[in-house]
């Protein structure tokens, strides 16, 4: 059985799927809902937030902070694919547990780039529009943070990012592995692409649900002090204050917009990466068979690429 298990593409934040998505407006609404003042809330929900941004800042307001994901996208993909593949090879067996461990390792390592990138994105999305804005763009934002706060400022929210990314990437890989095995994703299956779309989209939603409360905490910590005196002393204090002020519902703030983004992005990502890698692998196998002396003249069917082959 040529079973397929592939590492995720981009946009899993937080999982990379959420670093850069075709719905930037949903990322914008997610952050604003997560960090808005509970005593004087600006938005009643995802739709109201979306409408308010367009009304007050035009359509361009929906794309605030987009430069930050673009800056780190290539490096994050390289890290995730490389670490996941090498970890899986080192573990020696393609099992569900090892898929989780390899995914968790990839999630932890990419935080080195993910955390500063999301810090810049959060601050750009929350800054005032027009001449009053503090940052000209993602790079300017990071430069200013470094000048005023040093490396500690650049890595604000690193621990909460690690606590979010490590298990969520593990869940991401594990869910995808279990679903593709259960649905029998085989080369030549006429329903292969729909199956991959379903598996990828479901994996994205599951990984977000597994660690979303920590994403709320991470966003609040990174936005803390941006428009006044800092309120939180750390992760536990942020969770305590948030719960006392708003109840458990605070840890689901912005979840609707996140899930709306997660399914289509991850579905498209997994299906596209799988099809492309399978095609490339088929071309490589054909060249190898032609170059090998005494090779069979009967072409072998395409095999679904394994992550360890990356």
PDB file of C-alpha atoms in Angstrom:
ATOM      1  CA  UNK A   1       0.000   0.000   0.000  1.00  0.00           C
ATOM      2  CA  UNK A   2       1.495   3.350  -1.041  1.00  0.00           C
ATOM      3  CA  UNK A   3       0.171   5.405   1.789  1.00  0.00           C
ATOM      4  CA  UNK A   4       0.571   9.167   1.767  1.00  0.00           C
ATOM      5  CA  UNK A   5       1.669  11.300   4.676  1.00  0.00           C
ATOM      6  CA  UNK A   6       2.897  14.776   3.900  1.00  0.00           C
ATOM      7  CA  UNK A   7       4.005  17.715   5.994  1.00  0.00           C
ATOM      8  CA  UNK A   8       1.799  20.783   5.883  1.00  0.00           C
ATOM      9  CA  UNK A   9       2.462  23.654   3.566  1.00  0.00           C
ATOM     10  CA  UNK A  10       2.138  27.242   4.545  1.00  0.00           C
ATOM     11  CA  UNK A  11      -0.313  28.903   6.224  1.00  0.00           C
ATOM     12  CA  UNK A  12      -0.299  26.444   9.486  1.00  0.00           C
ATOM     13  CA  UNK A  13      -0.390  29.223  11.951  1.00  0.00           C
ATOM     14  CA  UNK A  14      -0.369  28.792  13.014  1.00  0.00           C
ATOM     15  CA  UNK A  15      -0.034  26.046  11.595  1.00  0.00           C
ATOM     16  CA  UNK A  16       1.572  27.471   8.621  1.00  0.00           C
ATOM     17  CA  UNK A  17      -1.767  27.765   6.958  1.00  0.00           C
ATOM     18  CA  UNK A  18      -2.520  30.728   9.099  1.00  0.00           C
ATOM     19  CA  UNK A  19       0.695  32.557   8.454  1.00  0.00           C
ATOM     20  CA  UNK A  20      -0.369  33.422   4.950  1.00  0.00           C
ATOM     21  CA  UNK A  21      -3.865  32.707   3.789  1.00  0.00           C
ATOM     22  CA  UNK A  22      -6.003  33.735   0.834  1.00  0.00           C
ATOM     23  CA  UNK A  23      -8.368  35.344   3.359  1.00  0.00           C
ATOM     24  CA  UNK A  24      -6.221  38.073   4.986  1.00  0.00           C
ATOM     25  CA  UNK A  25      -9.387  39.771   6.228  1.00  0.00           C
ATOM     26  CA  UNK A  26     -10.113  36.797   8.479  1.00  0.00           C
ATOM     27  CA  UNK A  27      -6.657  37.041  10.048  1.00  0.00           C
ATOM     28  CA  UNK A  28      -7.287  40.731  10.699  1.00  0.00           C
ATOM     29  CA  UNK A  29     -10.634  40.112  12.381  1.00  0.00           C
ATOM     30  CA  UNK A  30      -9.234  37.252  14.447  1.00  0.00           C
ATOM     31  CA  UNK A  31      -6.532  39.397  16.057  1.00  0.00           C
ATOM     32  CA  UNK A  32      -8.796  42.389  16.684  1.00  0.00           C
ATOM     33  CA  UNK A  33     -11.468  40.245  18.321  1.00  0.00           C
ATOM     34  CA  UNK A  34      -8.896  38.505  20.511  1.00  0.00           C
ATOM     35  CA  UNK A  35      -7.387  41.677  21.964  1.00  0.00           C
ATOM     36  CA  UNK A  36     -10.229  44.212  21.999  1.00  0.00           C
ATOM     37  CA  UNK A  37     -11.107  45.997  25.229  1.00  0.00           C
ATOM     38  CA  UNK A  38     -13.824  44.025  27.001  1.00  0.00           C
ATOM     39  CA  UNK A  39     -15.116  47.045  28.909  1.00  0.00           C
ATOM     40  CA  UNK A  40     -15.684  48.999  25.682  1.00  0.00           C
ATOM     41  CA  UNK A  41     -15.812  46.381  22.903  1.00  0.00           C
ATOM     42  CA  UNK A  42     -15.594  47.725  19.371  1.00  0.00           C
ATOM     43  CA  UNK A  43     -16.897  44.646  17.596  1.00  0.00           C
ATOM     44  CA  UNK A  44     -19.881  42.367  18.177  1.00  0.00           C
ATOM     45  CA  UNK A  45     -18.486  39.493  16.141  1.00  0.00           C
ATOM     46  CA  UNK A  46     -16.598  38.431  13.027  1.00  0.00           C
ATOM     47  CA  UNK A  47     -19.028  39.971  10.507  1.00  0.00           C
ATOM     48  CA  UNK A  48     -19.311  43.259  12.399  1.00  0.00           C
ATOM     49  CA  UNK A  49     -15.523  43.482  12.710  1.00  0.00           C
ATOM     50  CA  UNK A  50     -15.133  42.834   8.985  1.00  0.00           C
ATOM     51  CA  UNK A  51     -17.678  45.530   8.109  1.00  0.00           C
ATOM     52  CA  UNK A  52     -16.152  48.051  10.533  1.00  0.00           C
ATOM     53  CA  UNK A  53     -12.647  47.643   9.110  1.00  0.00           C
ATOM     54  CA  UNK A  54     -13.867  48.299   5.571  1.00  0.00           C
ATOM     55  CA  UNK A  55     -15.965  51.280   6.680  1.00  0.00           C
ATOM     56  CA  UNK A  56     -13.215  52.939   8.730  1.00  0.00           C
ATOM     57  CA  UNK A  57     -10.034  51.950   6.857  1.00  0.00           C
ATOM     58  CA  UNK A  58     -11.222  50.870   3.384  1.00  0.00           C
ATOM     59  CA  UNK A  59     -10.456  47.471   1.864  1.00  0.00           C
ATOM     60  CA  UNK A  60      -6.730  48.053   2.421  1.00  0.00           C
ATOM     61  CA  UNK A  61      -7.345  47.754   6.150  1.00  0.00           C
ATOM     62  CA  UNK A  62      -8.025  44.056   5.638  1.00  0.00           C
ATOM     63  CA  UNK A  63      -4.445  43.544   4.428  1.00  0.00           C
ATOM     64  CA  UNK A  64      -2.605  45.078   7.368  1.00  0.00           C
ATOM     65  CA  UNK A  65       0.371  42.986   8.420  1.00  0.00           C
ATOM     66  CA  UNK A  66       0.401  40.912   5.245  1.00  0.00           C
ATOM     67  CA  UNK A  67       4.041  41.803   4.572  1.00  0.00           C
ATOM     68  CA  UNK A  68       5.174  40.032   7.739  1.00  0.00           C
ATOM     69  CA  UNK A  69       3.942  36.552   6.691  1.00  0.00           C
ATOM     70  CA  UNK A  70       5.404  37.097   3.231  1.00  0.00           C
ATOM     71  CA  UNK A  71       8.816  37.885   4.737  1.00  0.00           C
ATOM     72  CA  UNK A  72       9.058  34.668   6.723  1.00  0.00           C
ATOM     73  CA  UNK A  73       7.112  32.313   4.489  1.00  0.00           C
ATOM     74  CA  UNK A  74      10.055  30.776   2.617  1.00  0.00           C
ATOM     75  CA  UNK A  75      12.129  30.214   5.740  1.00  0.00           C
ATOM     76  CA  UNK A  76       9.234  28.701   7.676  1.00  0.00           C
ATOM     77  CA  UNK A  77       8.417  26.253   4.892  1.00  0.00           C
ATOM     78  CA  UNK A  78      12.058  25.241   4.601  1.00  0.00           C
ATOM     79  CA  UNK A  79      12.286  24.622   8.340  1.00  0.00           C
ATOM     80  CA  UNK A  80       9.019  22.718   8.642  1.00  0.00           C
ATOM     81  CA  UNK A  81       9.588  20.433   5.670  1.00  0.00           C
ATOM     82  CA  UNK A  82      13.236  19.819   6.553  1.00  0.00           C
ATOM     83  CA  UNK A  83      12.771  19.220  10.273  1.00  0.00           C
ATOM     84  CA  UNK A  84       9.688  17.043   9.824  1.00  0.00           C
ATOM     85  CA  UNK A  85      11.328  14.840   7.187  1.00  0.00           C
ATOM     86  CA  UNK A  86      14.624  14.463   9.047  1.00  0.00           C
ATOM     87  CA  UNK A  87      12.886  13.774  12.351  1.00  0.00           C
ATOM     88  CA  UNK A  88      10.695  11.102  10.781  1.00  0.00           C
ATOM     89  CA  UNK A  89      13.749   9.451   9.229  1.00  0.00           C
ATOM     90  CA  UNK A  90      15.606   9.576  12.554  1.00  0.00           C
ATOM     91  CA  UNK A  91      12.669   7.925  14.332  1.00  0.00           C
ATOM     92  CA  UNK A  92      12.898   5.125  11.794  1.00  0.00           C
ATOM     93  CA  UNK A  93       9.231   4.246  11.362  1.00  0.00           C
ATOM     94  CA  UNK A  94       6.264   5.994   9.734  1.00  0.00           C
ATOM     95  CA  UNK A  95       3.716   5.501  12.515  1.00  0.00           C
ATOM     96  CA  UNK A  96       1.004   7.809  13.878  1.00  0.00           C
ATOM     97  CA  UNK A  97       3.042   8.470  17.024  1.00  0.00           C
ATOM     98  CA  UNK A  98       6.126   9.352  15.021  1.00  0.00           C
ATOM     99  CA  UNK A  99       4.064  11.595  12.773  1.00  0.00           C
ATOM    100  CA  UNK A 100       2.976  13.483  15.891  1.00  0.00           C
ATOM    101  CA  UNK A 101       6.531  13.714  17.235  1.00  0.00           C
ATOM    102  CA  UNK A 102       7.969  14.824  13.901  1.00  0.00           C
ATOM    103  CA  UNK A 103       5.255  17.434  13.515  1.00  0.00           C
ATOM    104  CA  UNK A 104       5.787  18.687  17.054  1.00  0.00           C
ATOM    105  CA  UNK A 105       9.527  19.033  16.412  1.00  0.00           C
ATOM    106  CA  UNK A 106       8.860  21.001  13.234  1.00  0.00           C
ATOM    107  CA  UNK A 107       6.380  23.230  15.043  1.00  0.00           C
ATOM    108  CA  UNK A 108       8.831  23.991  17.828  1.00  0.00           C
ATOM    109  CA  UNK A 109      11.763  24.835  15.546  1.00  0.00           C
ATOM    110  CA  UNK A 110       9.834  27.181  13.258  1.00  0.00           C
ATOM    111  CA  UNK A 111       8.843  29.340  16.247  1.00  0.00           C
ATOM    112  CA  UNK A 112      12.219  31.052  15.887  1.00  0.00           C
ATOM    113  CA  UNK A 113      10.818  32.787  12.794  1.00  0.00           C
ATOM    114  CA  UNK A 114       7.109  32.497  13.518  1.00  0.00           C
ATOM    115  CA  UNK A 115       7.120  34.452  16.788  1.00  0.00           C
ATOM    116  CA  UNK A 116       8.769  37.696  15.536  1.00  0.00           C
ATOM    117  CA  UNK A 117       6.730  37.473  12.348  1.00  0.00           C
ATOM    118  CA  UNK A 118       3.436  37.238  14.237  1.00  0.00           C
ATOM    119  CA  UNK A 119       4.524  39.995  16.613  1.00  0.00           C
ATOM    120  CA  UNK A 120       4.987  42.355  13.675  1.00  0.00           C
ATOM    121  CA  UNK A 121       1.714  41.222  12.110  1.00  0.00           C
ATOM    122  CA  UNK A 122      -0.219  41.789  15.344  1.00  0.00           C
ATOM    123  CA  UNK A 123       1.168  45.278  15.911  1.00  0.00           C
ATOM    124  CA  UNK A 124       0.598  46.331  12.319  1.00  0.00           C
ATOM    125  CA  UNK A 125      -2.991  45.120  12.452  1.00  0.00           C
ATOM    126  CA  UNK A 126      -3.702  47.002  15.671  1.00  0.00           C
ATOM    127  CA  UNK A 127      -1.999  50.310  14.906  1.00  0.00           C
ATOM    128  CA  UNK A 128      -4.019  53.364  13.985  1.00  0.00           C
ATOM    129  CA  UNK A 129      -4.663  54.057  10.324  1.00  0.00           C
ATOM    130  CA  UNK A 130      -3.409  57.134   8.470  1.00  0.00           C
ATOM    131  CA  UNK A 131      -0.618  59.551   9.499  1.00  0.00           C
ATOM    132  CA  UNK A 132      -0.840  58.482  13.145  1.00  0.00           C
ATOM    133  CA  UNK A 133       0.468  54.994  12.420  1.00  0.00           C
ATOM    134  CA  UNK A 134       3.629  54.011  14.283  1.00  0.00           C
ATOM    135  CA  UNK A 135       5.079  51.557  11.767  1.00  0.00           C
ATOM    136  CA  UNK A 136       5.621  51.852   8.024  1.00  0.00           C
ATOM    137  CA  UNK A 137       5.736  48.122   7.479  1.00  0.00           C
ATOM    138  CA  UNK A 138       6.813  44.759   8.888  1.00  0.00           C
ATOM    139  CA  UNK A 139      10.555  45.392   8.740  1.00  0.00           C
ATOM    140  CA  UNK A 140      10.216  48.876  10.222  1.00  0.00           C
ATOM    141  CA  UNK A 141       8.088  47.440  13.007  1.00  0.00           C
ATOM    142  CA  UNK A 142      10.716  44.832  13.944  1.00  0.00           C
ATOM    143  CA  UNK A 143      13.535  47.389  13.737  1.00  0.00           C
ATOM    144  CA  UNK A 144      11.709  49.764  16.079  1.00  0.00           C
ATOM    145  CA  UNK A 145      10.896  46.987  18.535  1.00  0.00           C
ATOM    146  CA  UNK A 146      14.548  45.923  18.566  1.00  0.00           C
ATOM    147  CA  UNK A 147      15.765  49.482  19.149  1.00  0.00           C
ATOM    148  CA  UNK A 148      13.457  50.014  22.120  1.00  0.00           C
ATOM    149  CA  UNK A 149      13.271  46.522  23.631  1.00  0.00           C
ATOM    150  CA  UNK A 150      16.176  44.515  22.220  1.00  0.00           C
ATOM    151  CA  UNK A 151      16.020  40.798  21.454  1.00  0.00           C
ATOM    152  CA  UNK A 152      13.632  40.233  24.335  1.00  0.00           C
ATOM    153  CA  UNK A 153      11.127  42.531  22.670  1.00  0.00           C
ATOM    154  CA  UNK A 154      11.510  40.796  19.307  1.00  0.00           C
ATOM    155  CA  UNK A 155      10.787  37.457  20.971  1.00  0.00           C
ATOM    156  CA  UNK A 156       7.820  38.628  23.010  1.00  0.00           C
ATOM    157  CA  UNK A 157       5.309  35.803  23.241  1.00  0.00           C
ATOM    158  CA  UNK A 158       7.902  33.121  22.403  1.00  0.00           C
ATOM    159  CA  UNK A 159       6.914  30.769  25.220  1.00  0.00           C
ATOM    160  CA  UNK A 160       3.200  31.016  24.396  1.00  0.00           C
ATOM    161  CA  UNK A 161       4.030  30.509  20.719  1.00  0.00           C
ATOM    162  CA  UNK A 162       5.979  27.350  21.578  1.00  0.00           C
ATOM    163  CA  UNK A 163       3.111  26.084  23.721  1.00  0.00           C
ATOM    164  CA  UNK A 164       0.763  26.658  20.797  1.00  0.00           C
ATOM    165  CA  UNK A 165       2.841  25.511  17.843  1.00  0.00           C
ATOM    166  CA  UNK A 166       4.452  22.372  19.248  1.00  0.00           C
ATOM    167  CA  UNK A 167       1.310  20.358  20.049  1.00  0.00           C
ATOM    168  CA  UNK A 168      -0.753  21.858  17.223  1.00  0.00           C
ATOM    169  CA  UNK A 169       1.702  20.782  14.538  1.00  0.00           C
ATOM    170  CA  UNK A 170       1.814  17.344  16.138  1.00  0.00           C
ATOM    171  CA  UNK A 171      -1.990  17.127  16.009  1.00  0.00           C
ATOM    172  CA  UNK A 172      -1.887  18.471  12.450  1.00  0.00           C
ATOM    173  CA  UNK A 173       0.381  15.701  11.156  1.00  0.00           C
ATOM    174  CA  UNK A 174      -1.275  13.005  13.232  1.00  0.00           C
ATOM    175  CA  UNK A 175      -4.791  13.886  12.051  1.00  0.00           C
ATOM    176  CA  UNK A 176      -3.734  13.979   8.424  1.00  0.00           C
ATOM    177  CA  UNK A 177      -1.946  10.631   8.749  1.00  0.00           C
ATOM    178  CA  UNK A 178      -4.925   8.947  10.422  1.00  0.00           C
ATOM    179  CA  UNK A 179      -7.447  10.330   7.914  1.00  0.00           C
ATOM    180  CA  UNK A 180      -5.459   9.423   4.799  1.00  0.00           C
ATOM    181  CA  UNK A 181      -4.968   5.907   6.127  1.00  0.00           C
ATOM    182  CA  UNK A 182      -8.652   5.559   7.014  1.00  0.00           C
ATOM    183  CA  UNK A 183      -9.833   6.836   3.620  1.00  0.00           C
ATOM    184  CA  UNK A 184      -7.355   4.692   1.705  1.00  0.00           C
ATOM    185  CA  UNK A 185      -5.605   7.417  -0.266  1.00  0.00           C
ATOM    186  CA  UNK A 186      -3.994   5.409  -3.050  1.00  0.00           C
ATOM    187  CA  UNK A 187      -2.307   6.394  -6.336  1.00  0.00           C
ATOM    188  CA  UNK A 188      -4.757   6.268  -9.229  1.00  0.00           C
ATOM    189  CA  UNK A 189      -7.845   6.653  -7.042  1.00  0.00           C
ATOM    190  CA  UNK A 190     -10.286   8.875  -8.956  1.00  0.00           C
ATOM    191  CA  UNK A 191     -11.430  10.357  -5.639  1.00  0.00           C
ATOM    192  CA  UNK A 192      -7.882  10.991  -4.431  1.00  0.00           C
ATOM    193  CA  UNK A 193      -8.020  14.796  -4.675  1.00  0.00           C
ATOM    194  CA  UNK A 194     -11.373  15.131  -2.839  1.00  0.00           C
ATOM    195  CA  UNK A 195     -10.048  12.809  -0.133  1.00  0.00           C
ATOM    196  CA  UNK A 196      -6.896  14.893   0.232  1.00  0.00           C
ATOM    197  CA  UNK A 197      -8.955  18.077   0.385  1.00  0.00           C
ATOM    198  CA  UNK A 198     -11.103  16.626   3.160  1.00  0.00           C
ATOM    199  CA  UNK A 199      -8.120  15.278   5.098  1.00  0.00           C
ATOM    200  CA  UNK A 200      -6.152  18.506   4.801  1.00  0.00           C
ATOM    201  CA  UNK A 201      -9.040  20.772   5.751  1.00  0.00           C
ATOM    202  CA  UNK A 202     -10.043  18.622   8.696  1.00  0.00           C
ATOM    203  CA  UNK A 203      -6.430  18.513   9.895  1.00  0.00           C
ATOM    204  CA  UNK A 204      -6.265  22.288   9.853  1.00  0.00           C
ATOM    205  CA  UNK A 205      -9.453  22.655  11.891  1.00  0.00           C
ATOM    206  CA  UNK A 206      -8.414  19.970  14.396  1.00  0.00           C
ATOM    207  CA  UNK A 207      -4.996  21.495  14.978  1.00  0.00           C
ATOM    208  CA  UNK A 208      -6.516  24.935  15.581  1.00  0.00           C
ATOM    209  CA  UNK A 209      -9.103  23.587  18.009  1.00  0.00           C
ATOM    210  CA  UNK A 210      -6.404  21.760  19.963  1.00  0.00           C
ATOM    211  CA  UNK A 211      -4.486  24.902  20.953  1.00  0.00           C
ATOM    212  CA  UNK A 212      -6.692  27.895  20.158  1.00  0.00           C
ATOM    213  CA  UNK A 213      -6.921  29.177  23.772  1.00  0.00           C
ATOM    214  CA  UNK A 214      -3.140  29.553  23.784  1.00  0.00           C
ATOM    215  CA  UNK A 215      -3.372  31.538  20.545  1.00  0.00           C
ATOM    216  CA  UNK A 216      -5.638  34.038  22.299  1.00  0.00           C
ATOM    217  CA  UNK A 217      -3.118  34.338  25.132  1.00  0.00           C
ATOM    218  CA  UNK A 218      -0.247  34.764  22.662  1.00  0.00           C
ATOM    219  CA  UNK A 219      -2.048  37.558  20.801  1.00  0.00           C
ATOM    220  CA  UNK A 220      -2.855  39.384  24.039  1.00  0.00           C
ATOM    221  CA  UNK A 221       0.712  39.169  25.288  1.00  0.00           C
ATOM    222  CA  UNK A 222       2.123  40.454  22.002  1.00  0.00           C
ATOM    223  CA  UNK A 223      -0.365  43.348  21.920  1.00  0.00           C
ATOM    224  CA  UNK A 224       0.036  44.163  25.617  1.00  0.00           C
ATOM    225  CA  UNK A 225       1.290  47.694  26.221  1.00  0.00           C
ATOM    226  CA  UNK A 226       0.779  48.794  22.638  1.00  0.00           C
ATOM    227  CA  UNK A 227      -1.884  51.322  23.597  1.00  0.00           C
ATOM    228  CA  UNK A 228      -1.141  51.982  27.244  1.00  0.00           C
ATOM    229  CA  UNK A 229       0.434  50.460  30.339  1.00  0.00           C
ATOM    230  CA  UNK A 230       1.181  46.706  30.139  1.00  0.00           C
ATOM    231  CA  UNK A 231      -1.392  44.630  32.006  1.00  0.00           C
ATOM    232  CA  UNK A 232       0.043  41.109  32.104  1.00  0.00           C
ATOM    233  CA  UNK A 233       3.060  39.691  33.939  1.00  0.00           C
ATOM    234  CA  UNK A 234       3.130  36.488  31.940  1.00  0.00           C
ATOM    235  CA  UNK A 235       1.108  33.620  30.484  1.00  0.00           C
ATOM    236  CA  UNK A 236      -0.567  32.496  33.702  1.00  0.00           C
ATOM    237  CA  UNK A 237      -1.417  36.065  34.721  1.00  0.00           C
ATOM    238  CA  UNK A 238      -2.867  36.763  31.267  1.00  0.00           C
ATOM    239  CA  UNK A 239      -5.036  33.649  31.474  1.00  0.00           C
ATOM    240  CA  UNK A 240      -6.170  34.510  34.997  1.00  0.00           C
ATOM    241  CA  UNK A 241      -7.071  38.120  34.231  1.00  0.00           C
ATOM    242  CA  UNK A 242      -8.772  37.222  30.962  1.00  0.00           C
ATOM    243  CA  UNK A 243     -10.870  34.504  32.610  1.00  0.00           C
ATOM    244  CA  UNK A 244     -11.849  36.694  35.544  1.00  0.00           C
ATOM    245  CA  UNK A 245     -12.938  39.530  33.257  1.00  0.00           C
ATOM    246  CA  UNK A 246     -14.727  37.561  30.522  1.00  0.00           C
ATOM    247  CA  UNK A 247     -15.153  33.939  31.552  1.00  0.00           C
ATOM    248  CA  UNK A 248     -14.138  30.907  29.520  1.00  0.00           C
ATOM    249  CA  UNK A 249     -15.624  32.446  26.347  1.00  0.00           C
ATOM    250  CA  UNK A 250     -12.583  34.694  26.085  1.00  0.00           C
ATOM    251  CA  UNK A 251     -10.509  31.719  24.939  1.00  0.00           C
ATOM    252  CA  UNK A 252     -12.739  31.259  21.888  1.00  0.00           C
ATOM    253  CA  UNK A 253     -12.537  34.870  20.700  1.00  0.00           C
ATOM    254  CA  UNK A 254     -12.059  34.996  16.929  1.00  0.00           C
ATOM    255  CA  UNK A 255     -12.423  31.227  16.574  1.00  0.00           C
ATOM    256  CA  UNK A 256     -15.120  31.484  13.895  1.00  0.00           C
ATOM    257  CA  UNK A 257     -12.935  33.516  11.526  1.00  0.00           C
ATOM    258  CA  UNK A 258      -9.998  31.192  12.188  1.00  0.00           C
ATOM    259  CA  UNK A 259     -11.948  28.054  11.313  1.00  0.00           C
ATOM    260  CA  UNK A 260     -13.446  29.698   8.228  1.00  0.00           C
ATOM    261  CA  UNK A 261      -9.904  30.250   7.041  1.00  0.00           C
ATOM    262  CA  UNK A 262      -8.387  26.973   8.222  1.00  0.00           C
ATOM    263  CA  UNK A 263     -10.401  24.462   6.205  1.00  0.00           C
ATOM    264  CA  UNK A 264     -10.042  25.819   2.645  1.00  0.00           C
ATOM    265  CA  UNK A 265      -6.414  26.891   3.102  1.00  0.00           C
ATOM    266  CA  UNK A 266      -5.196  23.577   4.483  1.00  0.00           C
ATOM    267  CA  UNK A 267      -7.354  21.579   2.102  1.00  0.00           C
ATOM    268  CA  UNK A 268      -5.874  23.359  -0.918  1.00  0.00           C
ATOM    269  CA  UNK A 269      -2.352  23.211   0.496  1.00  0.00           C
ATOM    270  CA  UNK A 270      -2.281  19.471   1.143  1.00  0.00           C
ATOM    271  CA  UNK A 271      -3.912  18.571  -2.154  1.00  0.00           C
ATOM    272  CA  UNK A 272      -1.605  20.826  -4.184  1.00  0.00           C
ATOM    273  CA  UNK A 273       1.608  19.709  -2.472  1.00  0.00           C
ATOM    274  CA  UNK A 274       0.623  16.080  -2.791  1.00  0.00           C
ATOM    275  CA  UNK A 275      -0.205  16.264  -6.490  1.00  0.00           C
ATOM    276  CA  UNK A 276       2.957  18.228  -7.316  1.00  0.00           C
ATOM    277  CA  UNK A 277       5.285  15.959  -5.326  1.00  0.00           C
ATOM    278  CA  UNK A 278       3.668  12.830  -6.734  1.00  0.00           C
ATOM    279  CA  UNK A 279       4.149  14.162 -10.269  1.00  0.00           C
ATOM    280  CA  UNK A 280       7.790  15.043  -9.584  1.00  0.00           C
ATOM    281  CA  UNK A 281       8.440  11.657  -7.989  1.00  0.00           C
ATOM    282  CA  UNK A 282       6.879   9.935 -10.990  1.00  0.00           C
ATOM    283  CA  UNK A 283       9.180  11.854 -13.345  1.00  0.00           C
ATOM    284  CA  UNK A 284      12.241  10.974 -11.242  1.00  0.00           C
ATOM    285  CA  UNK A 285      11.317   7.279 -11.139  1.00  0.00           C
ATOM    286  CA  UNK A 286      10.836   7.249 -14.906  1.00  0.00           C
ATOM    287  CA  UNK A 287      14.273   8.786 -15.480  1.00  0.00           C
ATOM    288  CA  UNK A 288      15.901   6.338 -13.064  1.00  0.00           C
ATOM    289  CA  UNK A 289      14.260   3.347 -14.723  1.00  0.00           C
ATOM    290  CA  UNK A 290      15.398   4.485 -18.161  1.00  0.00           C
ATOM    291  CA  UNK A 291      18.950   5.013 -16.930  1.00  0.00           C
ATOM    292  CA  UNK A 292      19.176   1.649 -15.155  1.00  0.00           C
ATOM    293  CA  UNK A 293      20.501  -1.214 -17.358  1.00  0.00           C
ATOM    294  CA  UNK A 294      18.002  -3.963 -17.915  1.00  0.00           C
ATOM    295  CA  UNK A 295      15.163  -1.909 -16.532  1.00  0.00           C
ATOM    296  CA  UNK A 296      11.647  -3.124 -17.160  1.00  0.00           C
ATOM    297  CA  UNK A 297       9.902  -1.533 -20.118  1.00  0.00           C
ATOM    298  CA  UNK A 298       6.613  -1.525 -18.231  1.00  0.00           C
ATOM    299  CA  UNK A 299       6.175   1.893 -16.564  1.00  0.00           C
ATOM    300  CA  UNK A 300       5.382   1.724 -12.897  1.00  0.00           C
ATOM    301  CA  UNK A 301       2.393   3.611 -11.537  1.00  0.00           C
ATOM    302  CA  UNK A 302       2.998   6.841  -9.686  1.00  0.00           C
ATOM    303  CA  UNK A 303       3.668   6.526  -5.978  1.00  0.00           C
ATOM    304  CA  UNK A 304       2.522   9.028  -3.427  1.00  0.00           C
ATOM    305  CA  UNK A 305       5.502  10.857  -1.992  1.00  0.00           C
ATOM    306  CA  UNK A 306       6.522  10.330   1.628  1.00  0.00           C
ATOM    307  CA  UNK A 307       7.656  13.258   3.802  1.00  0.00           C
ATOM    308  CA  UNK A 308      10.935  11.541   4.615  1.00  0.00           C
ATOM    309  CA  UNK A 309      11.819  11.714   0.931  1.00  0.00           C
ATOM    310  CA  UNK A 310      12.011  15.498   1.177  1.00  0.00           C
TER     311      UNK A 310
END
